[in-house]
XYZ file of C-alpha atoms in Angstrom:
635
model
C 16.976 -15.322 27.854
C 14.142 -13.108 29.114
C 13.421 -9.835 27.354
C 15.124 -8.214 24.381
C 18.350 -6.352 24.119
C 17.035 -3.198 23.478
C 19.987 -12.302 -9.226
C 17.982 -13.000 -10.860
C 16.860 -10.813 -13.758
C 14.730 -7.786 -13.543
C 13.778 -4.634 -15.340
C 12.706 -1.243 -13.935
C 10.727 1.564 -15.611
C 10.587 5.111 -14.253
C 7.930 7.678 -14.982
C 8.090 11.303 -13.786
C 5.702 14.248 -14.149
C 6.553 17.808 -15.041
C 10.302 18.197 -15.390
C 11.709 20.696 -17.896
C 14.408 20.182 -20.416
C 16.791 23.033 -20.355
C 20.197 23.904 -21.736
C 21.442 24.730 -18.235
C 21.892 21.051 -17.406
C 25.158 19.289 -18.063
C 24.634 15.546 -17.899
C 28.082 14.471 -19.002
C 28.144 10.919 -20.292
C 24.717 10.026 -19.009
C 22.758 8.828 -22.104
C 19.788 10.972 -22.986
C 17.667 7.926 -22.195
C 18.773 8.176 -18.565
C 17.697 11.766 -17.975
C 14.207 12.710 -16.926
C 13.209 15.823 -18.878
C 9.578 15.973 -17.878
C 6.297 16.100 -19.695
C 6.651 19.832 -20.505
C 10.053 19.712 -22.158
C 8.553 21.157 -25.373
C 7.259 24.149 -23.491
C 10.302 25.817 -22.053
C 8.364 28.540 -20.310
C 5.800 26.283 -18.714
C 6.317 26.124 -14.927
C 6.249 22.623 -13.510
C 3.431 21.537 -11.233
C 4.228 21.003 -7.604
C 4.077 17.358 -6.617
C 1.971 17.854 -3.525
C 0.098 15.053 -1.949
C -3.606 15.771 -2.018
C -4.092 15.773 1.764
C -7.062 17.606 3.169
C -5.804 20.795 4.857
C -8.021 20.218 7.861
C -6.315 16.879 8.447
C -2.861 18.292 7.744
C -3.386 21.007 10.321
C -5.026 18.790 12.953
C -3.971 19.724 16.461
C -3.949 17.693 19.701
C -3.162 20.423 22.167
C -5.099 18.841 25.010
C -4.022 15.264 24.301
C -1.207 13.425 26.111
C 0.545 10.369 24.711
C -0.290 7.295 26.827
C -1.617 3.735 26.771
C -5.100 4.832 25.826
C -4.074 7.787 23.624
C -1.154 6.503 21.569
C -2.338 8.625 18.603
C -1.259 11.761 20.488
C 2.244 13.095 20.658
C 3.025 16.790 21.241
C 1.120 19.985 20.659
C 0.445 20.193 16.937
C 1.786 16.683 16.183
C -0.111 13.436 16.169
C -0.687 10.228 14.174
C -2.568 12.464 11.701
C 0.640 14.379 10.842
C 2.209 13.693 7.482
C 5.854 13.504 8.562
C 7.085 14.195 5.096
C 5.621 17.697 5.395
C 6.253 18.565 9.004
C 7.822 17.185 12.186
C 8.860 18.463 15.585
C 12.331 19.810 16.285
C 13.091 18.928 19.904
C 16.539 20.500 20.232
C 17.669 17.235 21.819
C 20.605 15.161 20.556
C 20.886 11.426 21.238
C 24.502 10.287 20.943
C 25.798 6.730 20.433
C 29.209 5.097 20.023
C 29.594 2.022 17.762
C 32.861 0.089 17.553
C 33.156 -2.584 14.852
C 35.304 -5.524 15.920
C 36.465 -8.770 14.392
C 35.542 -11.590 16.698
C 33.620 -14.887 16.821
C 30.091 -15.742 17.674
C 27.770 -18.761 17.981
C 24.189 -17.555 17.933
C 22.514 -21.000 17.785
C 24.998 -22.839 20.032
C 25.893 -25.190 17.204
C 28.683 -23.572 15.165
C 31.181 -20.891 16.212
C 32.289 -18.760 13.307
C 34.009 -15.489 12.513
C 31.765 -12.412 13.022
C 31.977 -8.662 12.690
C 29.983 -6.983 15.470
C 28.926 -3.569 16.646
C 30.080 -3.217 20.277
C 30.824 -6.916 20.400
C 27.093 -7.925 20.400
C 24.611 -9.372 17.947
C 22.435 -7.709 17.023
C 24.083 -4.407 17.763
C 22.834 -2.002 20.422
C 19.418 -0.358 19.877
C 19.626 3.282 18.833
C 16.630 5.015 20.328
C 15.380 8.588 20.000
C 12.213 10.631 20.004
C 10.544 11.989 16.861
C 12.325 15.254 15.997
C 15.532 14.474 17.907
C 18.931 14.782 16.324
C 20.808 11.453 16.276
C 24.564 11.462 16.386
C 26.459 8.153 15.963
C 30.252 7.772 16.034
C 31.509 4.621 14.314
C 35.048 3.289 14.832
C 36.361 0.594 12.533
C 38.678 -1.753 14.445
C 38.540 -4.475 11.776
C 42.059 -5.147 10.493
C 41.483 -5.814 6.777
C 38.030 -4.512 5.904
C 36.654 -1.106 5.194
C 33.048 -0.433 6.134
C 30.159 1.967 5.877
C 27.036 2.229 8.085
C 23.619 2.832 6.526
C 20.516 3.931 8.424
C 17.868 1.900 6.634
C 14.641 3.753 5.698
C 15.632 7.015 7.351
C 14.780 9.824 4.953
C 18.025 11.839 5.553
C 16.210 15.021 4.426
C 18.983 17.420 3.257
C 21.582 15.109 4.797
C 22.328 12.830 1.829
C 26.000 12.656 2.864
C 24.926 10.953 6.093
C 23.198 8.011 4.344
C 26.140 5.741 4.815
C 26.520 4.223 1.348
C 30.117 3.771 0.208
C 30.544 4.685 -3.435
C 27.574 7.024 -3.448
C 27.634 9.237 -0.342
C 30.996 8.488 1.204
C 34.254 6.554 0.864
C 34.490 3.435 3.050
C 35.792 3.901 6.583
C 39.367 2.561 6.622
C 40.632 0.282 9.368
C 41.525 2.207 12.511
C 39.513 5.248 11.534
C 36.445 6.928 13.082
C 33.466 8.560 11.481
C 30.538 10.564 12.891
C 27.048 10.639 11.426
C 24.550 13.341 12.377
C 20.896 13.514 11.172
C 17.416 14.417 12.387
C 14.678 11.833 12.997
C 11.927 13.389 10.878
C 10.001 10.046 10.818
C 8.897 7.790 13.702
C 8.673 4.043 14.046
C 11.053 1.123 13.706
C 14.002 0.383 11.449
C 17.626 -0.820 11.576
C 21.202 0.089 10.703
C 23.665 -2.122 8.828
C 26.877 -2.154 6.893
C 26.581 -1.331 3.173
C 30.075 -2.558 2.317
C 29.653 -5.484 -0.035
C 27.740 -8.299 1.837
C 29.481 -7.392 5.078
C 26.278 -6.983 7.142
C 25.827 -10.778 6.825
C 28.739 -11.126 9.229
C 26.664 -9.578 12.031
C 26.833 -5.844 11.390
C 23.156 -5.001 12.059
C 21.298 -3.283 14.827
C 17.755 -1.921 15.586
C 16.610 1.719 15.533
C 13.500 2.936 17.412
C 12.099 6.429 16.869
C 9.359 6.928 19.487
C 6.298 8.801 18.270
C 2.496 8.432 17.985
C 0.819 5.183 16.913
C -2.421 4.231 15.174
C -3.355 1.605 17.859
C -3.237 1.652 21.630
C -1.076 -0.654 23.738
C 0.088 -0.883 27.369
C 3.782 -1.700 26.988
C 6.476 -1.569 24.315
C 8.547 -4.764 24.192
C 10.974 -3.073 21.849
C 12.551 -4.422 18.637
C 12.495 -8.150 17.730
C 14.854 -8.680 14.814
C 14.541 -11.933 12.872
C 17.259 -13.137 10.521
C 18.765 -15.941 8.535
C 22.140 -17.245 9.615
C 24.864 -19.161 7.780
C 27.713 -21.155 9.309
C 29.937 -19.980 6.515
C 30.653 -16.247 6.543
C 28.964 -14.001 3.959
C 32.304 -13.362 2.330
C 33.064 -17.070 2.212
C 29.701 -17.653 0.561
C 30.552 -14.987 -1.967
C 33.917 -16.539 -2.634
C 33.312 -20.264 -2.858
C 32.350 -22.324 -5.842
C 30.039 -25.320 -5.534
C 30.414 -27.944 -4.242
C 30.213 -25.995 -1.009
C 33.171 -26.618 1.249
C 32.771 -27.246 4.980
C 34.194 -24.541 7.188
C 35.753 -25.476 10.538
C 34.770 -23.607 13.664
C 36.732 -20.463 14.327
C 38.685 -20.933 17.570
C 39.945 -17.411 17.952
C 39.488 -14.011 16.327
C 41.231 -13.864 12.982
C 41.446 -11.339 10.191
C 38.300 -11.488 8.072
C 38.798 -10.612 4.460
C 36.499 -10.587 1.390
C 38.807 -12.763 -0.698
C 39.274 -15.914 1.288
C 40.343 -17.864 -1.835
C 42.494 -16.911 -4.719
C 40.042 -18.073 -7.399
C 36.806 -16.266 -6.845
C 33.461 -17.527 -8.259
C 30.358 -15.842 -6.856
C 28.275 -18.776 -5.651
C 24.932 -17.050 -6.133
C 25.901 -16.126 -9.651
C 27.156 -19.683 -10.293
C 23.860 -20.943 -8.874
C 21.958 -18.495 -11.017
C 23.602 -19.716 -14.192
C 22.771 -23.244 -13.131
C 19.170 -22.288 -12.618
C 19.314 -23.009 -8.860
C 19.139 -20.920 -5.675
C 22.086 -20.139 -3.381
C 22.603 -22.482 -0.392
C 19.891 -22.148 2.251
C 20.580 -20.632 5.659
C 21.678 -23.078 8.300
C 19.140 -21.604 10.760
C 16.917 -18.639 11.467
C 17.373 -16.420 14.479
C 14.993 -14.507 16.752
C 16.615 -11.537 18.367
C 20.012 -12.879 17.508
C 19.715 -16.391 18.909
C 18.247 -19.823 18.320
C 20.163 -21.477 21.105
C 18.369 -24.082 23.215
C 17.979 -22.804 26.790
C 18.722 -19.257 25.723
C 15.895 -18.352 23.396
C 14.451 -14.835 23.177
C 11.704 -14.995 25.838
C 9.863 -11.754 26.770
C 7.743 -12.002 29.933
C 4.230 -10.572 29.641
C 1.338 -9.979 32.022
C -2.091 -11.471 31.240
C -4.825 -9.215 29.815
C -2.452 -6.553 28.509
C -1.492 -5.204 25.093
C 2.159 -5.241 23.982
C 3.839 -3.507 21.069
C 6.338 -5.641 19.230
C 8.683 -4.175 16.613
C 9.498 -6.866 13.958
C 12.510 -6.366 11.659
C 13.881 -8.715 9.010
C 17.669 -8.211 8.987
C 18.396 -11.223 6.729
C 20.762 -11.345 3.822
C 18.479 -13.688 1.807
C 15.392 -15.139 3.529
C 11.857 -13.836 3.611
C 10.522 -14.842 7.034
C 6.965 -15.423 8.323
C 6.530 -14.497 11.981
C 3.694 -15.699 14.198
C 2.932 -16.397 17.854
C 0.995 -19.579 18.554
C -2.681 -18.886 19.583
C -2.227 -15.115 19.333
C -3.368 -12.603 16.781
C -1.144 -9.775 15.549
C -2.649 -6.279 15.153
C -0.534 -4.605 12.402
C -0.266 -0.877 12.890
C 2.889 0.091 11.013
C 4.462 -1.085 7.760
C 8.109 -0.028 7.591
C 7.888 3.577 8.886
C 4.271 4.183 7.760
C 1.367 4.044 10.304
C -1.531 2.118 8.804
C -5.142 1.572 9.752
C -4.815 -1.491 12.047
C -5.596 -4.900 10.673
C -5.664 -8.214 12.559
C -3.773 -11.229 11.160
C -2.358 -14.495 12.476
C 1.124 -13.929 10.932
C 3.163 -11.489 8.891
C 5.674 -12.154 6.106
C 8.698 -9.875 6.196
C 10.828 -9.569 3.128
C 14.439 -8.629 3.698
C 14.550 -5.075 5.017
C 10.838 -4.840 5.917
C 9.425 -4.019 9.325
C 6.040 -4.436 10.955
C 4.990 -2.977 14.310
C 2.285 -5.168 15.829
C 0.236 -5.225 18.992
C -0.168 -8.556 20.776
C -3.018 -8.997 23.274
C -2.161 -11.450 26.056
C -5.633 -12.948 26.127
C -4.736 -16.627 26.322
C -4.372 -18.856 29.406
C -1.186 -18.375 31.428
C 1.493 -20.426 29.762
C 4.313 -20.433 27.260
C 3.748 -19.933 23.510
C 6.111 -20.334 20.594
C 7.203 -17.245 18.708
C 7.931 -18.672 15.226
C 10.208 -17.384 12.482
C 9.788 -19.632 9.459
C 11.180 -19.239 5.934
C 8.453 -18.240 3.438
C 8.776 -20.884 0.700
C 6.503 -19.018 -1.661
C 9.182 -16.262 -1.705
C 11.755 -18.846 -2.777
C 13.192 -18.777 0.801
C 14.289 -21.817 2.779
C 16.290 -22.732 5.857
C 17.559 -25.902 7.445
C 15.736 -24.997 10.697
C 13.274 -22.319 11.735
C 13.799 -19.770 14.434
C 12.031 -19.892 17.781
C 11.389 -17.633 20.716
C 9.011 -17.964 23.647
C 6.208 -15.666 24.733
C 6.267 -16.307 28.463
C 3.261 -15.364 30.587
C 4.124 -14.280 34.091
C 3.276 -17.128 36.418
C 3.891 -19.870 33.853
C 6.539 -22.462 34.655
C 9.836 -22.291 32.721
C 10.221 -24.687 29.869
C 9.492 -25.095 26.178
C 5.953 -24.492 24.980
C 3.714 -27.378 23.865
C 1.780 -25.282 21.429
C 1.346 -25.783 17.734
C 1.359 -23.198 14.941
C -1.859 -21.299 14.273
C -0.405 -19.300 11.367
C -1.626 -19.426 7.774
C 0.397 -18.304 4.788
C -0.824 -15.638 2.396
C 2.042 -16.403 0.095
C 4.807 -14.029 -0.849
C 2.672 -10.933 -0.111
C 1.644 -8.402 2.523
C -0.541 -9.547 5.409
C -3.618 -7.708 4.124
C -4.641 -4.241 2.905
C -2.154 -1.821 4.349
C -3.985 1.539 4.261
C -1.815 4.522 5.363
C -3.351 6.408 8.280
C -2.548 9.701 6.553
C -4.315 9.582 3.155
C -2.723 10.854 -0.030
C -3.593 10.736 -3.716
C -0.881 9.865 -6.175
C -1.376 11.485 -9.563
C -4.102 10.134 -11.788
C -4.731 7.447 -14.365
C -4.889 9.828 -17.303
C -1.483 11.339 -16.569
C 0.091 7.945 -15.969
C -1.391 6.314 -18.997
C -0.585 9.177 -21.374
C 3.083 9.004 -20.385
C 3.252 5.186 -20.398
C 1.920 5.155 -23.937
C 4.975 7.133 -25.042
C 7.341 4.395 -23.879
C 8.887 2.790 -26.885
C 10.611 -0.125 -25.191
C 10.302 -3.868 -24.927
C 9.751 -4.574 -21.243
C 10.861 -8.130 -21.792
C 14.428 -7.032 -22.532
C 17.122 -5.588 -20.313
C 18.716 -2.236 -20.944
C 18.299 1.461 -20.204
C 16.108 3.646 -22.354
C 13.305 6.221 -22.086
C 10.981 8.409 -24.053
C 13.057 11.480 -23.130
C 10.111 12.778 -21.174
C 8.924 10.887 -18.233
C 9.841 7.227 -18.385
C 13.150 5.497 -17.783
C 13.550 1.714 -18.143
C 16.217 0.030 -16.111
C 17.218 -3.466 -17.133
C 19.719 -5.233 -14.873
C 20.315 -8.436 -16.750
C 24.132 -8.232 -17.055
C 24.032 -4.432 -16.726
C 24.979 -4.494 -13.054
C 25.824 -1.457 -10.925
C 29.494 -1.260 -10.033
C 30.414 1.702 -7.821
C 33.882 3.178 -7.088
C 34.751 3.072 -3.417
C 37.323 5.854 -3.764
C 35.216 8.183 -5.876
C 31.641 8.347 -4.632
C 28.914 9.983 -6.610
C 28.963 12.993 -4.298
C 32.608 13.578 -5.323
C 31.460 13.904 -8.946
C 28.811 16.364 -7.860
C 31.195 18.295 -5.593
C 33.798 18.616 -8.289
C 31.344 19.468 -11.039
C 32.346 16.339 -12.909
C 29.533 14.811 -15.015
C 31.574 12.007 -16.525
C 29.811 9.334 -14.528
C 30.896 5.762 -15.300
C 28.218 3.934 -17.246
C 28.322 1.094 -14.735
C 27.417 3.489 -11.932
C 23.846 3.234 -13.269
C 23.171 6.893 -12.681
C 19.755 8.275 -13.618
C 19.514 12.018 -13.287
C 16.364 13.788 -12.045
C 16.650 17.459 -12.854
C 13.901 19.077 -10.850
C 12.337 18.798 -7.422
C 8.677 18.575 -6.367
C 7.486 16.202 -9.070
C 5.729 12.894 -8.892
C 7.950 10.042 -10.115
C 6.569 6.643 -11.119
C 8.574 3.428 -11.562
C 7.316 0.350 -13.350
C 9.635 -2.395 -12.119
C 9.456 -5.422 -14.338
C 11.153 -8.758 -13.892
C 12.268 -9.728 -17.353
C 10.367 -12.754 -18.614
C 12.148 -15.949 -19.544
C 15.200 -15.425 -17.259
C 16.991 -18.469 -15.863
C 15.486 -18.027 -12.378
C 12.197 -16.270 -11.773
C 12.161 -15.233 -8.073
C 10.825 -12.327 -5.983
C 13.063 -9.371 -5.148
C 12.598 -7.069 -2.129
C 13.135 -3.625 -3.669
C 14.341 -0.942 -1.239
C 14.636 2.796 -1.886
C 16.945 5.223 -0.043
C 15.956 8.794 0.705
C 12.205 8.322 0.234
C 9.210 6.277 1.196
C 7.266 5.178 -1.898
C 3.652 4.464 -2.741
C 2.882 0.905 -3.899
C 0.404 1.507 -6.729
C 0.074 -2.104 -7.811
C 1.714 -5.496 -8.510
C 0.916 -8.222 -11.005
C 2.131 -11.255 -12.862
C 3.578 -11.401 -16.343
C 4.591 -8.312 -18.263
C 3.068 -4.926 -17.388
C 0.566 -3.874 -20.081
C 1.191 -0.209 -20.874
C -2.294 0.076 -22.393
C -4.490 -1.699 -19.901
C -2.665 -2.086 -16.560
C -2.631 1.613 -15.604
C -6.388 1.334 -14.961
C -5.715 -1.370 -12.371
C -3.385 0.806 -10.293
C -4.382 2.422 -6.980
C -4.091 6.202 -7.118
C -6.109 7.059 -4.031
C -4.196 6.415 -0.785
C -2.076 3.425 -1.924
C 0.166 1.499 0.489
C 3.282 3.403 1.355
C 6.629 2.041 2.574
C 10.395 1.837 1.712
C 10.718 -1.875 0.868
C 8.322 -3.874 -1.315
C 8.474 -7.202 -3.086
C 8.698 -7.454 -6.848
C 6.744 -10.670 -7.625
C 8.510 -13.492 -9.398
C 8.103 -13.088 -13.156
C 5.882 -10.055 -12.483
C 5.810 -6.345 -12.013
C 5.642 -3.694 -9.308
C 4.587 -0.045 -9.758
C 5.671 2.560 -7.205
C 5.635 6.374 -6.990
C 7.189 9.078 -4.868
C 7.605 12.836 -5.002
C 11.122 14.172 -5.668
C 11.497 16.242 -2.505
C 14.962 15.252 -1.230
C 18.077 16.246 -3.155
C 20.815 13.623 -3.178
C 22.357 10.514 -4.720
C 19.958 7.760 -3.679
C 20.306 4.010 -4.198
C 17.408 1.736 -5.149
C 18.262 -1.930 -4.958
C 17.241 -5.493 -4.234
C 17.904 -6.095 -0.550
C 18.930 -9.711 -0.965
C 22.625 -9.240 -0.173
C 23.794 -11.637 -2.925
C 21.735 -9.742 -5.527
C 22.992 -6.243 -4.795
C 26.472 -7.725 -4.531
C 25.957 -8.929 -8.106
C 24.749 -5.492 -9.063
C 20.942 -5.446 -8.867
C 20.774 -1.745 -8.161
C 20.427 1.733 -9.654
C 21.102 5.187 -8.286
C 19.213 8.320 -9.113
C 20.846 11.733 -8.767
C 18.099 14.057 -7.601
C 18.357 17.820 -7.979
C 22.159 17.786 -7.777
C 22.408 21.577 -7.708
C 20.485 21.604 -4.433
C 22.452 18.803 -2.667
C 24.052 19.922 0.568
C 27.581 18.921 -0.191
C 29.852 17.274 2.330
C 32.790 18.988 3.990
C 36.155 18.331 5.558
C 35.321 14.998 7.231
C 34.222 13.573 3.887
C 37.453 14.598 2.159
C 39.648 13.328 4.979
C 37.778 9.950 5.005
C 38.373 9.575 1.251
C 42.066 10.494 1.636
C 42.396 7.936 4.461
C 40.684 5.265 2.327
C 42.901 5.893 -0.652
C 45.975 5.697 1.540
C 44.864 2.407 2.955
C 43.594 0.925 -0.282
C 46.860 1.472 -2.137
C 48.454 -1.320 -0.167
C 45.364 -3.252 0.906
C 45.609 -6.929 0.321
C 41.973 -7.452 -0.577
C 40.343 -5.422 -3.360
C 36.798 -4.748 -4.479
C 35.469 -7.728 -6.407
C 31.717 -7.165 -6.494
C 29.425 -4.167 -6.878
C 30.903 -2.741 -3.615
C 27.401 -2.542 -2.160
């Protein structure tokens, strides 16, 4: 096939700067330890400091009025917008709307040619169709659910959804699930540019095939001649994701599906979550049966882009797996990394990249080798506790080379379960300072080795998810609580309220030591990109480790790996009102509840309208007689 069709145990700490405690807030049953009051809560008349990134104004206002976007000038875009633009502060508004129709169907598929199985697909294809727009366009997507016995929701991974929280596509937070036979329209502006993907957020449903790429065209930090488009890589199981979530070891063989049948989340009457069973046994879930490159690993039909010699090609890598971290390389070719998730970086040259679940890298490949065929490799990254029964393959085919499998060998080296190198954002920002961070961290009276939720009632919230799993309500999303003025949030909703906007927020994410399984977790945040201030092993030292963090222009992205038995510190400004999910992107782990939601500036959230209410009414009508009920976190 030539070309591309376009829980373990963890603990999280949150630090914020400059919120005010005020009697005007009604937090309902949220414990005081889950409310961020801010460092000035004792000074009621002290105005909070604006959480502005310290970006030089000359750079912020840089103009490229005489520059045209092209192969030798990819840093340019339109008048007043370029690679030097901080897209969290400004973006073009094109006035153009790109519209797409997605229909979810229950069918079968056989992506590696070995095992046909039940699949849920967008527009009867895997991966789903590429949604493509220009930076500043409005994107409108209409989704129709034609699956007989499943609800669904469609999330637009990594997209900021500025002032459109109700379009984020997360059932239980921003919407009710879309009932069978119903249609939903999403509308939002592409304020960022780069590469991402969309997927179901209904339980582990996206593991059935409900994924697809998104490309937002814009400037770039490296030049290239041609854009090869998205290249998703993924794990694949012969059992369905719902079967894997509903079967106890020993794992039962599943016969090939011979015709479309009704897929349901409760295949068996006695449910035992296999990844939870495995966790209690101190072992991992079953490994994927194979890895896929652009939705296939079928002999004779591998993904095989044709390239011209002596050119530069942009390749948009996306890990759409449910479990596996994947290392991608091309034999005998270097990869010039220019984007991490949505964030342009100063280009670095590597021989491979490791993508955790949900991560993306845009790379430039120079076709500087002799004319021939070269393996594109997608291998499980064992240092991230990932495995697979076979690795994925594609072929980089030089024009003029004979057809056939490559004879090349791997030239990739592993850097372990970590980023490919120093990922320095092209647009520099400074994130707070050590003194502020350390002074607040010192006030944290909590044992980071234990699970639970607590804070110092100022700036720090600790989130422990060992048996304190998130469990959302499909029929009463968080936005319904906000819309109705109801603050009686269920404790298991794991709501943390952020009262004010324009403040720096810091999270110390700590994997609790001594748990049954110490493994990495890809942590993904909705509604924001975050700054990766540091990672380390063991328990974060509140006294000494703040000095080791990066405050000046740290790596920025929306998905980062929490090291096994270690810690991760991230930061972001609260500049986007909404109910936003932060979670591990391993599907089994968020299914078990490894997630938390923060309710940001609820009085400023743009509340949903009639479509939202109708969708919830439709869901409640359907769910009253639905055969299969929610039996996991719902996410």
